[in-house]
mmCIF file of C-alpha atoms in Angstrom:
data_model
loop_
_atom_site.group_PDB
_atom_site.id
_atom_site.type_symbol
_atom_site.label_atom_id
_atom_site.label_comp_id
_atom_site.label_asym_id
_atom_site.label_seq_id
_atom_site.Cartn_x
_atom_site.Cartn_y
_atom_site.Cartn_z
ATOM 1 C CA UNK A 720 -7.646 14.981 34.068
ATOM 2 C CA UNK A 721 -5.993 15.726 30.701
ATOM 3 C CA UNK A 722 -4.735 12.831 28.547
ATOM 4 C CA UNK A 723 -3.819 10.231 31.196
ATOM 5 C CA UNK A 724 -0.982 7.995 30.049
ATOM 6 C CA UNK A 725 0.170 6.046 33.138
ATOM 7 C CA UNK A 726 -1.302 5.091 36.525
ATOM 8 C CA UNK A 727 0.774 4.073 39.563
ATOM 9 C CA UNK A 728 0.360 3.619 43.329
ATOM 10 C CA UNK A 729 3.026 5.156 45.525
ATOM 11 C CA UNK A 730 4.351 3.471 48.688
ATOM 12 C CA UNK A 731 1.725 5.212 50.819
ATOM 13 C CA UNK A 732 -1.142 3.902 48.682
ATOM 14 C CA UNK A 733 -1.929 7.145 46.851
ATOM 15 C CA UNK A 734 -3.003 6.796 43.230
ATOM 16 C CA UNK A 735 -0.788 8.851 40.893
ATOM 17 C CA UNK A 736 -1.831 9.596 37.299
ATOM 18 C CA UNK A 737 0.563 11.039 34.710
ATOM 19 C CA UNK A 738 -0.719 13.106 31.786
ATOM 20 C CA UNK A 739 1.060 13.360 28.479
ATOM 21 C CA UNK A 740 1.362 16.672 26.671
ATOM 22 C CA UNK A 741 2.960 20.068 27.112
ATOM 23 C CA UNK A 742 1.846 20.801 30.677
ATOM 24 C CA UNK A 743 3.510 17.861 32.440
ATOM 25 C CA UNK A 744 0.564 17.363 34.802
ATOM 26 C CA UNK A 745 0.649 14.798 37.633
ATOM 27 C CA UNK A 746 -2.586 14.132 39.554
ATOM 28 C CA UNK A 747 -2.533 12.471 42.985
ATOM 29 C CA UNK A 748 -5.549 10.853 44.711
ATOM 30 C CA UNK A 749 -5.175 10.288 48.470
ATOM 31 C CA UNK A 750 -7.074 6.991 48.772
ATOM 32 C CA UNK A 751 -5.854 6.099 52.263
ATOM 33 C CA UNK A 752 -6.516 9.496 53.879
ATOM 34 C CA UNK A 753 -8.848 12.331 52.984
ATOM 35 C CA UNK A 754 -9.528 11.189 49.445
ATOM 36 C CA UNK A 755 -8.589 14.610 48.147
ATOM 37 C CA UNK A 756 -7.164 15.165 44.703
ATOM 38 C CA UNK A 757 -4.106 17.352 44.145
ATOM 39 C CA UNK A 758 -2.508 18.437 40.883
ATOM 40 C CA UNK A 759 1.149 19.267 40.278
ATOM 41 C CA UNK A 760 2.516 20.810 37.076
ATOM 42 C CA UNK A 761 6.042 19.462 36.770
ATOM 43 C CA UNK A 762 9.083 21.010 35.150
ATOM 44 C CA UNK A 763 8.934 18.157 32.610
ATOM 45 C CA UNK A 764 6.531 17.463 29.765
ATOM 46 C CA UNK A 765 5.718 14.465 27.559
ATOM 47 C CA UNK A 766 5.565 12.223 30.642
ATOM 48 C CA UNK A 767 4.927 8.523 30.066
ATOM 49 C CA UNK A 768 5.876 6.402 33.096
ATOM 50 C CA UNK A 769 6.736 6.510 36.796
ATOM 51 C CA UNK A 770 8.199 4.384 39.592
ATOM 52 C CA UNK A 771 8.732 4.808 43.357
ATOM 53 C CA UNK A 772 11.709 3.719 45.446
ATOM 54 C CA UNK A 773 11.670 2.381 49.011
ATOM 55 C CA UNK A 774 11.666 5.949 50.368
ATOM 56 C CA UNK A 775 8.654 6.848 48.175
ATOM 57 C CA UNK A 776 10.697 9.096 45.895
ATOM 58 C CA UNK A 777 9.089 9.362 42.482
ATOM 59 C CA UNK A 778 11.004 8.877 39.233
ATOM 60 C CA UNK A 779 9.525 9.692 35.817
ATOM 61 C CA UNK A 780 10.442 9.201 32.176
ATOM 62 C CA UNK A 781 9.515 11.101 29.014
ATOM 63 C CA UNK A 782 8.526 9.573 25.690
ATOM 64 C CA UNK A 783 9.792 12.614 23.752
ATOM 65 C CA UNK A 784 12.983 13.600 25.566
ATOM 66 C CA UNK A 785 14.242 10.337 27.061
ATOM 67 C CA UNK A 786 16.087 10.350 30.357
ATOM 68 C CA UNK A 787 14.960 9.697 33.932
ATOM 69 C CA UNK A 788 14.270 12.391 36.536
ATOM 70 C CA UNK A 789 13.270 12.485 40.186
ATOM 71 C CA UNK A 790 10.032 14.425 40.562
ATOM 72 C CA UNK A 791 9.489 16.169 43.911
ATOM 73 C CA UNK A 792 5.948 16.711 45.316
ATOM 74 C CA UNK A 793 6.145 20.424 44.416
ATOM 75 C CA UNK A 794 6.990 19.702 40.746
ATOM 76 C CA UNK A 795 10.710 20.367 40.905
ATOM 77 C CA UNK A 796 12.941 17.830 39.199
ATOM 78 C CA UNK A 797 16.408 16.377 39.528
ATOM 79 C CA UNK A 798 17.771 14.768 36.386
ATOM 80 C CA UNK A 799 19.171 11.248 36.962
ATOM 81 C CA UNK A 800 19.721 10.112 33.372
ATOM 82 C CA UNK A 801 20.236 13.040 30.959
ATOM 83 C CA UNK A 802 17.611 13.773 28.349
ATOM 84 C CA UNK A 803 18.534 14.004 24.681
ATOM 85 C CA UNK A 804 17.523 13.333 21.090
ATOM 86 C CA UNK A 805 15.785 10.166 19.931
ATOM 87 C CA UNK A 806 17.447 10.550 16.514
ATOM 88 C CA UNK A 807 17.665 13.136 15.278
ATOM 89 C CA UNK A 808 16.356 12.364 11.803
ATOM 90 C CA UNK A 809 15.367 15.208 9.467
ATOM 91 C CA UNK A 810 17.059 18.606 9.785
ATOM 92 C CA UNK A 811 16.244 21.931 8.150
ATOM 93 C CA UNK A 812 17.373 25.548 8.321
ATOM 94 C CA UNK A 813 15.046 28.538 8.371
ATOM 95 C CA UNK A 814 16.890 30.507 5.675
ATOM 96 C CA UNK A 815 14.243 33.220 5.656
ATOM 97 C CA UNK A 816 13.993 33.767 9.383
ATOM 98 C CA UNK A 817 17.409 34.084 10.947
ATOM 99 C CA UNK A 818 18.925 30.723 10.011
ATOM 100 C CA UNK A 819 17.474 28.720 12.897
ATOM 101 C CA UNK A 820 18.045 24.956 12.893
ATOM 102 C CA UNK A 821 15.021 22.666 13.319
ATOM 103 C CA UNK A 822 15.117 18.920 13.945
ATOM 104 C CA UNK A 823 12.562 16.154 13.428
ATOM 105 C CA UNK A 824 13.007 13.903 16.458
ATOM 106 C CA UNK A 825 10.265 11.262 16.196
ATOM 107 C CA UNK A 826 7.953 12.535 18.947
ATOM 108 C CA UNK A 827 8.734 16.235 18.624
ATOM 109 C CA UNK A 828 10.222 19.117 16.740
ATOM 110 C CA UNK A 829 13.355 20.409 18.447
ATOM 111 C CA UNK A 830 16.149 22.930 18.023
ATOM 112 C CA UNK A 831 19.551 23.619 19.578
ATOM 113 C CA UNK A 832 18.960 25.216 22.967
ATOM 114 C CA UNK A 833 21.583 27.918 22.492
ATOM 115 C CA UNK A 834 19.712 29.485 19.571
ATOM 116 C CA UNK A 835 18.224 32.905 20.250
ATOM 117 C CA UNK A 836 14.564 33.355 21.150
ATOM 118 C CA UNK A 837 12.076 32.301 18.505
ATOM 119 C CA UNK A 838 11.570 35.210 16.126
ATOM 120 C CA UNK A 839 7.833 34.488 15.909
ATOM 121 C CA UNK A 840 6.949 34.125 19.593
ATOM 122 C CA UNK A 841 9.839 35.935 21.275
ATOM 123 C CA UNK A 842 10.158 32.991 23.664
ATOM 124 C CA UNK A 843 13.555 31.598 24.614
ATOM 125 C CA UNK A 844 14.241 27.870 24.430
ATOM 126 C CA UNK A 845 11.524 25.929 26.259
ATOM 127 C CA UNK A 846 12.585 23.235 28.736
ATOM 128 C CA UNK A 847 16.087 22.670 27.323
ATOM 129 C CA UNK A 848 17.353 19.080 27.373
ATOM 130 C CA UNK A 849 21.018 19.864 27.813
ATOM 131 C CA UNK A 850 21.819 21.107 24.311
ATOM 132 C CA UNK A 851 18.306 20.648 22.890
ATOM 133 C CA UNK A 852 14.975 22.424 23.322
ATOM 134 C CA UNK A 853 11.520 21.186 22.319
ATOM 135 C CA UNK A 854 9.540 23.540 20.120
ATOM 136 C CA UNK A 855 6.486 21.329 19.526
ATOM 137 C CA UNK A 856 5.335 17.863 20.589
ATOM 138 C CA UNK A 857 4.498 16.341 17.203
ATOM 139 C CA UNK A 858 4.301 12.562 17.128
ATOM 140 C CA UNK A 859 6.276 10.612 14.515
ATOM 141 C CA UNK A 860 8.056 13.517 12.808
ATOM 142 C CA UNK A 861 10.753 12.055 10.561
ATOM 143 C CA UNK A 862 11.576 14.487 7.760
ATOM 144 C CA UNK A 863 11.308 18.270 8.077
ATOM 145 C CA UNK A 864 11.556 21.299 5.779
ATOM 146 C CA UNK A 865 11.310 24.971 6.770
ATOM 147 C CA UNK A 866 9.343 27.502 4.745
ATOM 148 C CA UNK A 867 9.083 30.863 6.468
ATOM 149 C CA UNK A 868 6.719 30.545 9.425
ATOM 150 C CA UNK A 869 5.935 26.929 8.503
ATOM 151 C CA UNK A 870 7.630 23.623 9.239
ATOM 152 C CA UNK A 871 6.570 20.770 6.953
ATOM 153 C CA UNK A 872 7.077 17.237 8.270
ATOM 154 C CA UNK A 873 6.704 13.640 7.174
ATOM 155 C CA UNK A 874 5.706 10.714 9.360
ATOM 156 C CA UNK A 875 6.825 7.182 8.604
ATOM 157 C CA UNK A 876 3.204 6.227 9.348
ATOM 158 C CA UNK A 877 1.965 7.941 6.200
ATOM 159 C CA UNK A 878 1.271 11.594 6.965
ATOM 160 C CA UNK A 879 2.632 14.866 5.642
ATOM 161 C CA UNK A 880 1.808 17.742 7.998
ATOM 162 C CA UNK A 881 2.424 21.480 8.195
ATOM 163 C CA UNK A 882 3.099 23.115 11.553
ATOM 164 C CA UNK A 883 2.520 26.867 11.752
ATOM 165 C CA UNK A 884 5.071 28.224 14.244
ATOM 166 C CA UNK A 885 3.131 31.447 14.671
ATOM 167 C CA UNK A 886 -0.210 29.928 15.666
ATOM 168 C CA UNK A 887 0.776 26.388 16.704
ATOM 169 C CA UNK A 888 -1.784 24.905 14.284
ATOM 170 C CA UNK A 889 -1.020 21.592 12.576
ATOM 171 C CA UNK A 890 -2.563 20.817 9.183
ATOM 172 C CA UNK A 891 -2.502 17.393 7.517
ATOM 173 C CA UNK A 892 -1.489 17.778 3.886
ATOM 174 C CA UNK A 893 -1.566 14.102 2.869
ATOM 175 C CA UNK A 894 -2.353 10.801 4.579
ATOM 176 C CA UNK A 895 -2.116 7.119 3.747
ATOM 177 C CA UNK A 896 1.284 7.379 2.078
ATOM 178 C CA UNK A 897 3.750 4.478 2.174
ATOM 179 C CA UNK A 898 6.655 5.424 4.489
ATOM 180 C CA UNK A 899 7.325 9.012 3.427
ATOM 181 C CA UNK A 900 10.825 10.171 4.423
ATOM 182 C CA UNK A 901 12.598 13.216 2.966
ATOM 183 C CA UNK A 902 10.743 16.437 2.221
ATOM 184 C CA UNK A 903 11.655 19.705 0.492
ATOM 185 C CA UNK A 904 9.855 22.893 -0.542
ATOM 186 C CA UNK A 905 9.899 23.980 -4.190
ATOM 187 C CA UNK A 906 9.978 27.653 -5.189
ATOM 188 C CA UNK A 907 6.288 27.523 -6.174
ATOM 189 C CA UNK A 908 5.326 26.328 -2.681
ATOM 190 C CA UNK A 909 4.814 22.670 -3.589
ATOM 191 C CA UNK A 910 6.088 20.067 -1.135
ATOM 192 C CA UNK A 911 8.283 17.349 -2.647
ATOM 193 C CA UNK A 912 8.169 14.087 -0.702
ATOM 194 C CA UNK A 913 10.172 10.865 -1.071
ATOM 195 C CA UNK A 914 7.569 8.115 -0.634
ATOM 196 C CA UNK A 915 10.034 5.406 0.298
ATOM 197 C CA UNK A 916 7.701 2.406 0.431
ATOM 198 C CA UNK A 917 6.127 3.136 -2.970
ATOM 199 C CA UNK A 918 9.321 4.074 -4.849
ATOM 200 C CA UNK A 919 7.942 7.487 -5.786
ATOM 201 C CA UNK A 920 8.566 11.202 -5.425
ATOM 202 C CA UNK A 921 5.355 13.152 -4.860
ATOM 203 C CA UNK A 922 4.459 16.813 -5.241
ATOM 204 C CA UNK A 923 1.821 18.219 -2.864
ATOM 205 C CA UNK A 924 0.418 21.537 -4.028
ATOM 206 C CA UNK A 925 -0.730 24.449 -1.860
ATOM 207 C CA UNK A 926 -4.278 23.113 -2.331
ATOM 208 C CA UNK A 927 -3.135 19.682 -0.991
ATOM 209 C CA UNK A 928 -3.522 18.014 -4.377
ATOM 210 C CA UNK A 929 -1.024 15.141 -4.665
ATOM 211 C CA UNK A 930 0.675 14.331 -7.951
ATOM 212 C CA UNK A 931 3.456 11.905 -8.885
ATOM 213 C CA UNK A 932 6.669 13.624 -9.903
ATOM 214 C CA UNK A 933 8.643 10.409 -10.452
ATOM 215 C CA UNK A 934 8.029 6.700 -9.923
ATOM 216 C CA UNK A 935 9.774 3.395 -10.488
ATOM 217 C CA UNK A 936 12.480 4.120 -7.911
ATOM 218 C CA UNK A 937 13.732 1.556 -5.401
ATOM 219 C CA UNK A 938 13.591 3.112 -1.939
ATOM 220 C CA UNK A 939 13.845 6.896 -2.205
ATOM 221 C CA UNK A 940 14.982 8.533 1.040
ATOM 222 C CA UNK A 941 16.190 12.133 0.851
ATOM 223 C CA UNK A 942 14.915 14.823 -1.489
ATOM 224 C CA UNK A 943 16.319 18.291 -2.150
ATOM 225 C CA UNK A 944 15.782 21.169 -4.529
ATOM 226 C CA UNK A 945 18.492 23.321 -6.047
ATOM 227 C CA UNK A 946 18.018 26.857 -4.703
ATOM 228 C CA UNK A 947 18.981 28.221 -8.133
ATOM 229 C CA UNK A 948 16.311 28.603 -10.806
ATOM 230 C CA UNK A 949 17.225 27.904 -14.423
ATOM 231 C CA UNK A 950 15.721 29.130 -17.660
ATOM 232 C CA UNK A 951 14.549 26.566 -20.159
ATOM 233 C CA UNK A 952 13.620 26.862 -23.828
ATOM 234 C CA UNK A 953 10.270 28.509 -24.348
ATOM 235 C CA UNK A 954 10.678 30.917 -21.450
ATOM 236 C CA UNK A 955 9.968 28.264 -18.801
ATOM 237 C CA UNK A 956 11.665 28.456 -15.414
ATOM 238 C CA UNK A 957 12.416 25.278 -13.484
ATOM 239 C CA UNK A 958 14.122 24.218 -10.296
ATOM 240 C CA UNK A 959 16.233 21.075 -10.073
ATOM 241 C CA UNK A 960 14.974 18.312 -7.785
ATOM 242 C CA UNK A 961 17.241 15.498 -6.593
ATOM 243 C CA UNK A 962 16.517 12.318 -4.661
ATOM 244 C CA UNK A 963 18.657 9.631 -3.029
ATOM 245 C CA UNK A 964 17.723 5.971 -3.471
ATOM 246 C CA UNK A 965 18.871 3.638 -0.673
ATOM 247 C CA UNK A 966 18.016 0.451 -2.558
ATOM 248 C CA UNK A 967 19.600 1.403 -5.872
ATOM 249 C CA UNK A 968 22.581 3.128 -4.216
ATOM 250 C CA UNK A 969 22.188 6.185 -6.422
ATOM 251 C CA UNK A 970 21.232 9.833 -6.702
ATOM 252 C CA UNK A 971 18.716 10.869 -9.380
ATOM 253 C CA UNK A 972 17.489 14.104 -10.848
ATOM 254 C CA UNK A 973 13.706 13.928 -11.097
ATOM 255 C CA UNK A 974 11.099 15.917 -12.945
ATOM 256 C CA UNK A 975 7.926 15.210 -14.856
ATOM 257 C CA UNK A 976 9.307 12.076 -16.431
ATOM 258 C CA UNK A 977 11.898 9.354 -15.923
ATOM 259 C CA UNK A 978 14.463 9.785 -13.119
ATOM 260 C CA UNK A 979 17.880 10.644 -14.573
ATOM 261 C CA UNK A 980 20.908 9.081 -12.789
ATOM 262 C CA UNK A 981 23.435 11.593 -11.412
ATOM 263 C CA UNK A 982 25.731 9.236 -9.470
ATOM 264 C CA UNK A 983 25.689 5.517 -8.647
ATOM 265 C CA UNK A 984 27.528 2.882 -6.657
ATOM 266 C CA UNK A 985 26.914 4.675 -3.373
ATOM 267 C CA UNK A 986 26.513 3.044 0.039
ATOM 268 C CA UNK A 987 22.897 3.471 1.208
ATOM 269 C CA UNK A 988 22.555 7.231 0.581
ATOM 270 C CA UNK A 989 19.973 9.049 2.685
ATOM 271 C CA UNK A 990 19.994 12.794 3.413
ATOM 272 C CA UNK A 991 20.766 15.233 0.582
ATOM 273 C CA UNK A 992 21.249 18.994 0.332
ATOM 274 C CA UNK A 993 22.160 21.088 -2.721
ATOM 275 C CA UNK A 994 24.312 24.224 -2.651
ATOM 276 C CA UNK A 995 26.427 25.903 -5.324
ATOM 277 C CA UNK A 996 25.966 23.182 -7.940
ATOM 278 C CA UNK A 997 27.019 20.444 -5.486
ATOM 279 C CA UNK A 998 24.790 17.773 -3.963
ATOM 280 C CA UNK A 999 25.945 16.859 -0.462
ATOM 281 C CA UNK A 1000 24.848 13.324 0.408
ATOM 282 C CA UNK A 1001 25.042 11.273 3.612
ATOM 283 C CA UNK A 1002 26.358 7.814 2.691
ATOM 284 C CA UNK A 1003 25.253 5.787 5.696
ATOM 285 C CA UNK A 1004 26.868 2.443 4.790
ATOM 286 C CA UNK A 1005 30.337 4.043 4.964
ATOM 287 C CA UNK A 1006 29.424 6.842 7.400
ATOM 288 C CA UNK A 1007 30.646 9.484 4.979
ATOM 289 C CA UNK A 1008 29.653 12.845 3.570
ATOM 290 C CA UNK A 1009 29.898 12.892 -0.231
ATOM 291 C CA UNK A 1010 30.019 15.862 -2.577
ATOM 292 C CA UNK A 1011 28.563 15.191 -6.035
ATOM 293 C CA UNK A 1012 29.194 17.675 -8.825
ATOM 294 C CA UNK A 1013 25.796 18.008 -10.493
ATOM 295 C CA UNK A 1014 27.349 19.036 -13.797
ATOM 296 C CA UNK A 1015 29.845 16.163 -14.128
ATOM 297 C CA UNK A 1016 28.659 13.520 -11.657
ATOM 298 C CA UNK A 1017 32.099 13.429 -10.032
ATOM 299 C CA UNK A 1018 31.983 12.142 -6.440
ATOM 300 C CA UNK A 1019 34.419 13.169 -3.701
ATOM 301 C CA UNK A 1020 34.537 12.345 0.002
ATOM 302 C CA UNK A 1021 34.162 15.485 2.104
ATOM 303 C CA UNK A 1022 34.196 13.893 5.580
ATOM 304 C CA UNK A 1023 34.252 10.373 6.989
ATOM 305 C CA UNK A 1024 33.895 8.488 10.278
ATOM 306 C CA UNK A 1025 30.671 10.389 10.925
ATOM 307 C CA UNK A 1026 28.454 9.292 13.873
ATOM 308 C CA UNK A 1027 25.730 8.073 11.512
ATOM 309 C CA UNK A 1028 23.544 5.028 12.160
ATOM 310 C CA UNK A 1029 23.812 2.485 9.326
ATOM 311 C CA UNK A 1030 20.712 1.089 7.689
ATOM 312 C CA UNK A 1031 19.596 -2.143 9.431
ATOM 313 C CA UNK A 1032 20.892 -5.389 7.963
ATOM 314 C CA UNK A 1033 18.291 -7.770 6.634
ATOM 315 C CA UNK A 1034 14.582 -7.013 6.271
ATOM 316 C CA UNK A 1035 13.405 -3.514 7.091
ATOM 317 C CA UNK A 1036 11.872 -3.353 10.601
ATOM 318 C CA UNK A 1037 8.096 -3.258 10.698
ATOM 319 C CA UNK A 1038 6.290 -0.017 11.390
ATOM 320 C CA UNK A 1039 4.172 -1.649 14.081
ATOM 321 C CA UNK A 1040 4.714 -4.101 16.932
ATOM 322 C CA UNK A 1041 2.470 -7.145 16.462
ATOM 323 C CA UNK A 1042 -0.312 -7.252 19.094
ATOM 324 C CA UNK A 1043 0.249 -9.733 21.914
ATOM 325 C CA UNK A 1044 -3.406 -10.746 22.092
ATOM 326 C CA UNK A 1045 -6.160 -10.861 19.452
ATOM 327 C CA UNK A 1046 -8.119 -7.647 19.279
ATOM 328 C CA UNK A 1047 -5.392 -5.502 20.835
ATOM 329 C CA UNK A 1048 -4.402 -2.392 18.864
ATOM 330 C CA UNK A 1049 -1.087 -2.326 17.075
ATOM 331 C CA UNK A 1050 1.554 -0.155 18.708
ATOM 332 C CA UNK A 1051 4.079 1.937 16.761
ATOM 333 C CA UNK A 1052 7.502 0.346 16.407
ATOM 334 C CA UNK A 1053 10.957 1.866 16.477
ATOM 335 C CA UNK A 1054 11.614 4.697 14.004
ATOM 336 C CA UNK A 1055 13.659 3.720 10.972
ATOM 337 C CA UNK A 1056 17.077 5.372 10.713
ATOM 338 C CA UNK A 1057 17.359 8.490 8.597
ATOM 339 C CA UNK A 1058 20.323 10.884 8.576
ATOM 340 C CA UNK A 1059 19.225 14.285 7.320
ATOM 341 C CA UNK A 1060 21.386 17.155 6.104
ATOM 342 C CA UNK A 1061 20.768 20.832 5.350
ATOM 343 C CA UNK A 1062 22.869 23.673 3.934
ATOM 344 C CA UNK A 1063 23.058 27.238 5.194
ATOM 345 C CA UNK A 1064 23.103 30.221 2.867
ATOM 346 C CA UNK A 1065 26.910 30.456 3.122
ATOM 347 C CA UNK A 1066 27.474 26.762 2.406
ATOM 348 C CA UNK A 1067 27.893 25.380 5.922
ATOM 349 C CA UNK A 1068 26.303 21.965 6.442
ATOM 350 C CA UNK A 1069 24.195 20.736 9.351
ATOM 351 C CA UNK A 1070 23.988 16.953 9.766
ATOM 352 C CA UNK A 1071 21.599 14.931 11.924
ATOM 353 C CA UNK A 1072 24.078 12.569 13.594
ATOM 354 C CA UNK A 1073 21.591 9.856 14.495
ATOM 355 C CA UNK A 1074 24.369 7.475 15.495
ATOM 356 C CA UNK A 1075 25.113 9.315 18.736
ATOM 357 C CA UNK A 1076 22.124 11.632 19.145
ATOM 358 C CA UNK A 1077 23.966 14.776 18.103
ATOM 359 C CA UNK A 1078 23.967 17.527 15.494
ATOM 360 C CA UNK A 1079 27.085 18.356 13.472
ATOM 361 C CA UNK A 1080 27.984 21.712 11.922
ATOM 362 C CA UNK A 1081 30.582 21.523 9.148
ATOM 363 C CA UNK A 1082 31.804 24.812 7.763
ATOM 364 C CA UNK A 1083 33.146 24.951 4.182
ATOM 365 C CA UNK A 1084 36.792 24.979 5.270
ATOM 366 C CA UNK A 1085 36.177 21.919 7.475
ATOM 367 C CA UNK A 1086 34.706 19.679 4.776
ATOM 368 C CA UNK A 1087 37.772 17.991 3.380
ATOM 369 C CA UNK A 1088 38.743 14.321 2.841
#
């Protein structure tokens, strides 16, 4: 019985065991009759709980997709409460592989269901949740950055991982970090990570060596690199790196030294994307999209009244739920809000609208005050 996650008795006294994971397996033990065991592979995956009504109809929920569905004995389902996104949080665009959109959605990686078949596997969208399809069950994905066949993710519980879309393999690049959030890929292949709890921006090399790119920040959230490379004196080539700081209400340029302020007085900035010399920033306190000229620091409002979740008032929620009894393991808490943003090659913007569980596409002509 693979990965049992919930055990229930139905109205007839049969023992029903749900398994988490991709397969959506439900195992039934007939205790009152023959004692036989039967296995059903449902149309759902990431199962986590079940209940039976007076007519012995079975209803199940999913930890990754949300929603409630009736599950028939043959595995067919009827959706009662629609499934959807838990956030979404981080968002990235596969600029080198057809422009596909990828979302970090706490328990999974997902993508819009109307995208074409995956260029690596040739498979169409798998188990679409209305407008969303799951591409990989990956627990606690918060930030995400695409790099060819790879999707790099952060977990608020301290990990940075790389998911290979071709093979399905997941590799841990760093562990034990303090609330990593935003992530970006530099031209040399290094991963740049905003380590929110430690006030740092880290660089993780291809060999998984971790170095500090900048420290002394308040609560860094989003990180982005400028796609353009610039020449520096001495024949050096560099790529601009920018980070938002929720606590200090600012955007900084960071490098191997002190963070340099680009813009200040912002309202809890989170996601950031750079395109054409402009940093596009999600200002969660005012639910706005800002455009910051990286040459002058001038700030303009590109869009407002966005469905963005504001940062929680008061102390930041804990990562774990305190155990109810001594000796019990700590359970993960609710994911912290994070509104990601990404830019397409032609300057369109994709925003993780974590206030209503949607994804916004703003084309250049639509981004206006």
